[in-house]
Amino acid sequence: MDTMLVNRFNREDHHESLFLNIPSNAIGALSKESAERILKRKDTNEIHQLMYVPIENSDDLKWLIHSLHKIIMDEKDVQVVLELADLLYFFVVPFYKEELVSQGELSCLMNDMLFILDLWTNQEVIELVEVIQLELKRVERKGL
């Protein structure tokens, strides 16, 4: 990846949001089509590559969250679920937690995903869910 920028975008409520901007023309950027293929194949060796999908604006973030939600809600393989939970923990939540809390639609989708993930009996998945929930609650308490 040759560049990663953080840009500020105004949301409707005029708070500024930070988006990790991996420009779509950057070397190593993953196209949405490639990301969709990875999600469709559910290859645990490739899921981490989703962190290279350019999130240049709110619509890109919504697309990613909707895509992850769709997979997590129906997934039966614990290894796939663990990789997706890792992606949420290491990439999505650290960079987009304010958006995930403040945008009603994204907040609902995250709550759905965390609820389903929490139903798994895998201790690693449960631990990731707990840490993600704590981080999102911390952001809520700060008040946006």
XYZ file of N, CA and C in Angstrom:
432
model
N 0.866 -1.164 0.000
C 0.000 0.000 0.000
C 0.905 1.217 0.000
N 0.818 2.060 -1.017
C 1.746 3.185 -1.049
C 1.268 4.391 -0.256
N -0.038 4.576 -0.075
C -0.503 5.692 0.740
C -1.778 5.326 1.472
N -1.884 5.868 2.664
C -3.133 5.786 3.415
C -3.331 7.167 4.016
N -4.447 7.762 3.739
C -4.742 9.091 4.220
C -5.965 9.054 5.113
N -6.031 9.987 6.031
C -7.233 10.143 6.831
C -7.855 11.455 6.409
N -9.065 11.409 5.920
C -9.776 12.596 5.472
C -10.961 12.863 6.369
N -11.356 14.110 6.426
C -12.535 14.499 7.198
C -13.684 14.768 6.225
N -14.840 14.235 6.572
C -16.042 14.461 5.783
C -17.126 14.951 6.732
N -17.939 15.891 6.291
C -19.056 16.349 7.118
C -20.217 15.391 6.973
N -20.783 15.017 8.116
C -22.013 14.239 8.107
C -23.158 15.226 8.103
N -24.357 14.721 7.995
C -25.552 15.568 7.972
C -25.676 16.422 9.225
N -25.229 15.922 10.373
C -25.350 16.690 11.608
C -24.151 17.624 11.821
N -23.317 17.741 10.821
C -22.185 18.666 10.771
C -21.032 18.315 11.691
N -21.058 17.152 12.308
C -19.861 16.673 12.995
C -18.925 16.156 11.920
N -17.660 16.277 12.155
C -16.728 15.763 11.165
C -16.417 14.311 11.459
N -16.379 13.506 10.428
C -16.080 12.093 10.546
C -14.724 11.819 9.931
N -14.030 10.872 10.496
C -12.756 10.462 9.935
C -12.944 9.158 9.190
N -12.466 9.120 7.978
C -12.481 7.886 7.207
C -11.046 7.555 6.846
N -10.670 6.325 7.082
C -9.374 5.873 6.629
C -9.491 5.762 5.123
N -8.752 6.568 4.451
C -8.903 6.648 3.013
C -7.754 5.916 2.339
N -8.023 4.718 1.882
C -7.105 4.020 1.011
C -7.623 4.341 -0.383
N -6.972 5.258 -1.062
C -7.503 5.651 -2.368
C -7.706 4.440 -3.274
N -8.785 4.470 -4.015
C -9.112 3.333 -4.872
C -8.064 3.094 -5.943
N -7.229 4.092 -6.224
C -6.183 3.903 -7.234
C -4.830 3.569 -6.614
N -4.781 3.393 -5.281
C -3.528 3.051 -4.602
C -3.142 1.608 -4.911
N -1.861 1.376 -4.975
C -1.372 0.020 -5.186
C -1.792 -0.820 -3.990
N -2.415 -1.941 -4.241
C -2.861 -2.822 -3.175
C -4.305 -2.608 -2.755
N -4.935 -1.532 -3.235
C -6.342 -1.319 -2.891
C -7.170 -2.449 -3.489
N -8.152 -2.889 -2.736
C -8.999 -4.000 -3.153
C -10.310 -3.449 -3.700
N -10.694 -3.871 -4.863
C -11.948 -3.405 -5.446
C -13.126 -4.056 -4.715
N -14.288 -3.428 -4.828
C -15.489 -4.011 -4.223
C -15.795 -5.373 -4.846
N -15.528 -5.503 -6.125
C -15.773 -6.778 -6.800
C -14.880 -7.871 -6.212
N -13.618 -7.544 -5.963
C -12.711 -8.516 -5.347
C -13.158 -8.843 -3.933
N -13.579 -7.833 -3.200
C -14.062 -8.044 -1.833
C -15.288 -8.956 -1.839
N -16.191 -8.733 -2.778
C -17.380 -9.574 -2.866
C -17.009 -11.023 -3.178
N -15.995 -11.226 -4.020
C -15.542 -12.590 -4.317
C -14.966 -13.248 -3.065
N -14.199 -12.503 -2.294
C -13.631 -13.037 -1.052
C -14.751 -13.420 -0.097
N -15.739 -12.547 0.043
C -16.862 -12.851 0.929
C -17.669 -14.039 0.430
N -17.814 -14.159 -0.859
C -18.573 -15.276 -1.418
C -17.833 -16.603 -1.202
N -16.506 -16.580 -1.392
C -15.708 -17.801 -1.205
C -15.515 -18.131 0.265
N -15.528 -17.093 1.113
C -15.348 -17.259 2.555
C -14.029 -17.952 2.882
N -13.007 -17.648 2.117
C -11.685 -18.227 2.329
C -11.035 -17.519 3.512
N -10.790 -18.260 4.576
C -10.241 -17.661 5.786
C -8.832 -17.106 5.589
N -8.163 -17.525 4.548
C -6.831 -16.979 4.251
C -6.906 -15.644 3.524
N -8.088 -15.263 3.080
C -8.234 -14.026 2.305
C -9.070 -12.957 3.001
N -9.860 -13.311 3.997
C -10.798 -12.370 4.602
C -10.096 -11.124 5.130
N -8.888 -11.288 5.675
C -8.161 -10.127 6.204
C -7.891 -9.073 5.130
N -7.900 -9.470 3.862
C -7.654 -8.530 2.768
C -8.754 -7.480 2.645
N -9.896 -7.718 3.267
C -10.998 -6.754 3.196
C -10.622 -5.414 3.818
N -9.582 -5.388 4.632
C -9.151 -4.110 5.209
C -8.538 -3.199 4.143
N -8.319 -3.716 2.965
C -7.768 -2.915 1.878
C -8.821 -2.419 0.898
N -10.090 -2.585 1.260
C -11.169 -2.012 0.458
C -11.208 -0.518 0.755
N -11.134 0.323 -0.248
C -11.184 1.767 0.017
C -12.496 2.184 0.674
N -12.378 2.862 1.808
C -13.527 3.436 2.503
C -13.308 4.941 2.420
N -13.822 5.512 1.350
C -13.569 6.925 1.079
C -14.711 7.821 1.529
N -15.849 7.204 1.850
C -17.001 8.002 2.284
C -17.991 7.111 3.027
N -19.056 7.706 3.481
C -20.059 6.998 4.271
C -20.705 5.852 3.491
N -20.922 6.034 2.210
C -21.534 4.969 1.409
C -20.645 3.738 1.337
N -19.330 3.943 1.249
C -18.401 2.809 1.235
C -18.462 2.042 2.554
N -18.530 2.778 3.657
C -18.627 2.133 4.964
C -19.938 1.362 5.085
N -21.023 1.952 4.625
C -22.318 1.261 4.667
C -22.268 -0.022 3.851
N -21.645 0.041 2.682
C -21.524 -1.150 1.836
C -20.768 -2.247 2.579
N -19.654 -1.889 3.205
C -18.853 -2.889 3.910
C -19.641 -3.498 5.070
N -20.296 -2.668 5.867
C -21.050 -3.169 7.016
C -22.209 -4.055 6.553
N -22.921 -3.637 5.518
C -24.005 -4.472 4.975
C -23.460 -5.813 4.484
N -22.330 -5.796 3.811
C -21.733 -7.026 3.288
C -21.339 -7.968 4.422
N -20.701 -7.431 5.455
C -20.303 -8.252 6.593
C -21.528 -8.780 7.334
N -22.524 -7.937 7.486
C -23.768 -8.332 8.167
C -24.399 -9.522 7.460
N -24.492 -9.429 6.160
C -25.119 -10.487 5.363
C -24.413 -11.835 5.582
N -23.097 -11.834 5.594
C -22.341 -13.073 5.775
C -22.473 -13.582 7.214
N -22.264 -12.706 8.187
C -22.278 -13.121 9.593
C -23.635 -13.689 9.999
N -24.705 -13.126 9.496
C -26.037 -13.566 9.905
C -26.333 -15.014 9.503
N -25.695 -15.500 8.429
C -26.004 -16.842 7.936
C -24.854 -17.838 8.033
N -23.688 -17.395 8.481
C -22.504 -18.256 8.448
C -22.597 -19.406 9.446
N -22.098 -20.566 9.021
C -22.115 -21.766 9.860
C -20.714 -22.225 10.267
N -19.687 -21.729 9.590
C -18.306 -22.151 9.839
C -17.666 -21.223 10.875
N -17.244 -21.796 11.996
C -16.676 -21.000 13.078
C -15.388 -20.294 12.650
N -14.612 -20.891 11.773
C -13.365 -20.253 11.328
C -13.653 -18.993 10.520
N -14.667 -19.038 9.685
C -15.071 -17.859 8.912
C -15.577 -16.775 9.856
N -16.395 -17.168 10.805
C -16.940 -16.221 11.780
C -15.809 -15.580 12.578
N -14.835 -16.366 12.973
C -13.702 -15.839 13.730
C -12.916 -14.827 12.902
N -12.698 -15.119 11.648
C -11.982 -14.177 10.769
C -12.765 -12.881 10.594
N -14.078 -12.989 10.453
C -14.909 -11.791 10.306
C -14.936 -10.979 11.602
N -14.985 -11.661 12.741
C -14.922 -10.964 14.027
C -13.572 -10.267 14.186
N -12.510 -10.926 13.754
C -11.176 -10.297 13.758
C -11.160 -9.043 12.901
N -11.762 -9.120 11.744
C -11.826 -7.963 10.842
C -12.566 -6.807 11.518
N -13.676 -7.116 12.171
C -14.411 -6.080 12.904
C -13.535 -5.477 14.000
N -12.871 -6.337 14.758
C -12.084 -5.890 15.903
C -10.831 -5.100 15.496
N -10.110 -5.595 14.519
C -8.827 -4.987 14.167
C -8.923 -3.872 13.137
N -9.990 -3.843 12.359
C -10.080 -2.846 11.291
C -11.316 -1.958 11.401
N -12.474 -2.535 11.387
C -13.698 -1.744 11.294
C -13.908 -0.888 12.543
N -13.921 -1.494 13.702
C -14.219 -0.741 14.928
C -13.157 0.313 15.240
N -11.873 0.004 15.182
C -10.894 1.054 15.514
C -10.987 2.297 14.636
N -11.283 2.114 13.373
C -11.286 3.251 12.457
C -12.647 3.922 12.307
N -13.736 3.190 12.545
C -15.056 3.715 12.233
C -16.039 3.666 13.396
N -15.548 3.538 14.619
C -16.436 3.363 15.767
C -17.412 4.515 15.944
N -16.980 5.737 15.692
C -17.891 6.871 15.846
C -19.047 6.779 14.862
N -18.744 6.392 13.647
C -19.792 6.227 12.640
C -20.730 5.075 13.005
N -20.156 4.000 13.501
C -20.955 2.829 13.856
C -21.923 3.124 14.996
N -21.562 4.027 15.860
C -22.417 4.384 16.987
C -23.419 5.459 16.600
N -22.985 6.425 15.813
C -23.825 7.603 15.553
C -24.834 7.420 14.421
N -24.571 6.542 13.488
C -25.501 6.335 12.378
C -26.432 5.175 12.733
N -27.704 5.496 12.880
C -28.693 4.515 13.319
C -28.667 3.202 12.566
N -28.618 3.278 11.256
C -28.620 2.064 10.432
C -27.394 1.204 10.717
N -26.223 1.823 10.774
C -24.994 1.076 11.035
C -24.981 0.526 12.455
N -25.495 1.294 13.385
C -25.568 0.852 14.772
C -26.442 -0.403 14.886
N -27.577 -0.410 14.226
C -28.470 -1.582 14.239
C -27.794 -2.798 13.618
N -27.114 -2.588 12.502
C -26.425 -3.702 11.845
C -25.317 -4.255 12.734
N -24.558 -3.371 13.376
C -23.505 -3.823 14.282
C -24.105 -4.598 15.445
N -25.186 -4.090 16.021
C -25.837 -4.794 17.134
C -26.308 -6.176 16.709
N -26.875 -6.273 15.512
C -27.299 -7.581 14.987
C -26.112 -8.530 14.869
N -25.031 -8.037 14.267
C -23.852 -8.888 14.074
C -23.275 -9.335 15.408
N -23.161 -8.405 16.355
C -22.595 -8.752 17.657
C -23.484 -9.738 18.409
N -24.792 -9.591 18.274
C -25.718 -10.526 18.906
C -25.499 -11.937 18.350
N -25.455 -12.062 17.035
C -25.265 -13.376 16.399
C -23.892 -13.939 16.743
N -22.866 -13.114 16.691
C -21.518 -13.581 17.036
C -21.459 -14.070 18.479
N -22.173 -13.400 19.352
C -22.170 -13.760 20.763
C -22.845 -15.104 21.021
N -23.634 -15.573 20.091
C -24.293 -16.876 20.241
C -23.339 -18.043 19.987
N -22.213 -17.771 19.368
C -21.233 -18.833 19.106
C -20.616 -19.272 20.421
N -20.261 -20.536 20.515
C -19.651 -21.052 21.737
C -18.126 -20.953 21.701
N -17.579 -20.473 20.617
C -16.130 -20.325 20.492
C -15.658 -19.178 21.389
N -14.747 -19.477 22.304
C -14.295 -18.495 23.284
C -13.620 -17.292 22.629
N -12.869 -17.515 21.558
C -12.208 -16.400 20.872
C -13.226 -15.428 20.278
N -14.269 -15.955 19.682
C -15.327 -15.114 19.118
C -16.003 -14.322 20.231
N -16.327 -14.995 21.316
C -17.004 -14.338 22.439
C -16.139 -13.218 23.013
N -14.852 -13.465 23.162
C -13.948 -12.441 23.693
C -13.879 -11.231 22.764
N -13.822 -11.471 21.457
C -13.796 -10.361 20.500
C -15.086 -9.553 20.589
N -16.203 -10.234 20.693
C -17.499 -9.544 20.806
C -17.521 -8.672 22.053
N -17.073 -9.208 23.164
C -17.078 -8.438 24.413
C -16.229 -7.175 24.306
N -15.052 -7.293 23.709
C -14.169 -6.138 23.572
C -14.770 -5.109 22.608
N -15.355 -5.578 21.530
C -16.004 -4.664 20.576
C -17.160 -3.934 21.256
N -17.981 -4.667 21.990
C -19.113 -4.042 22.680
C -18.642 -2.993 23.684
N -17.596 -3.298 24.426
C -17.055 -2.328 25.385
C -16.565 -1.069 24.679
N -15.897 -1.246 23.568
C -15.381 -0.087 22.827
C -16.518 0.770 22.279
N -17.538 0.146 21.744
C -18.676 0.903 21.213
C -19.446 1.603 22.332
N -19.568 0.949 23.480
C -20.237 1.600 24.633
C -19.418 2.787 25.131
N -18.108 2.661 25.101
C -17.244 3.767 25.504
C -17.469 4.982 24.603
N -17.601 4.733 23.321
C -17.859 5.821 22.369
C -19.230 6.429 22.636
N -20.234 5.593 22.899
C -21.578 6.095 23.209
C -21.559 6.987 24.432
N -20.831 6.571 25.467
C -20.780 7.350 26.715
C -20.106 8.703 26.499
N -19.123 8.737 25.618
C -18.459 10.004 25.325
C -19.439 10.981 24.711
N -20.429 10.441 24.027
C -21.450 11.275 23.371
C -20.887 11.976 22.157
N -21.557 11.748 21.079
C -21.082 12.370 19.831
C -21.852 13.620 19.592
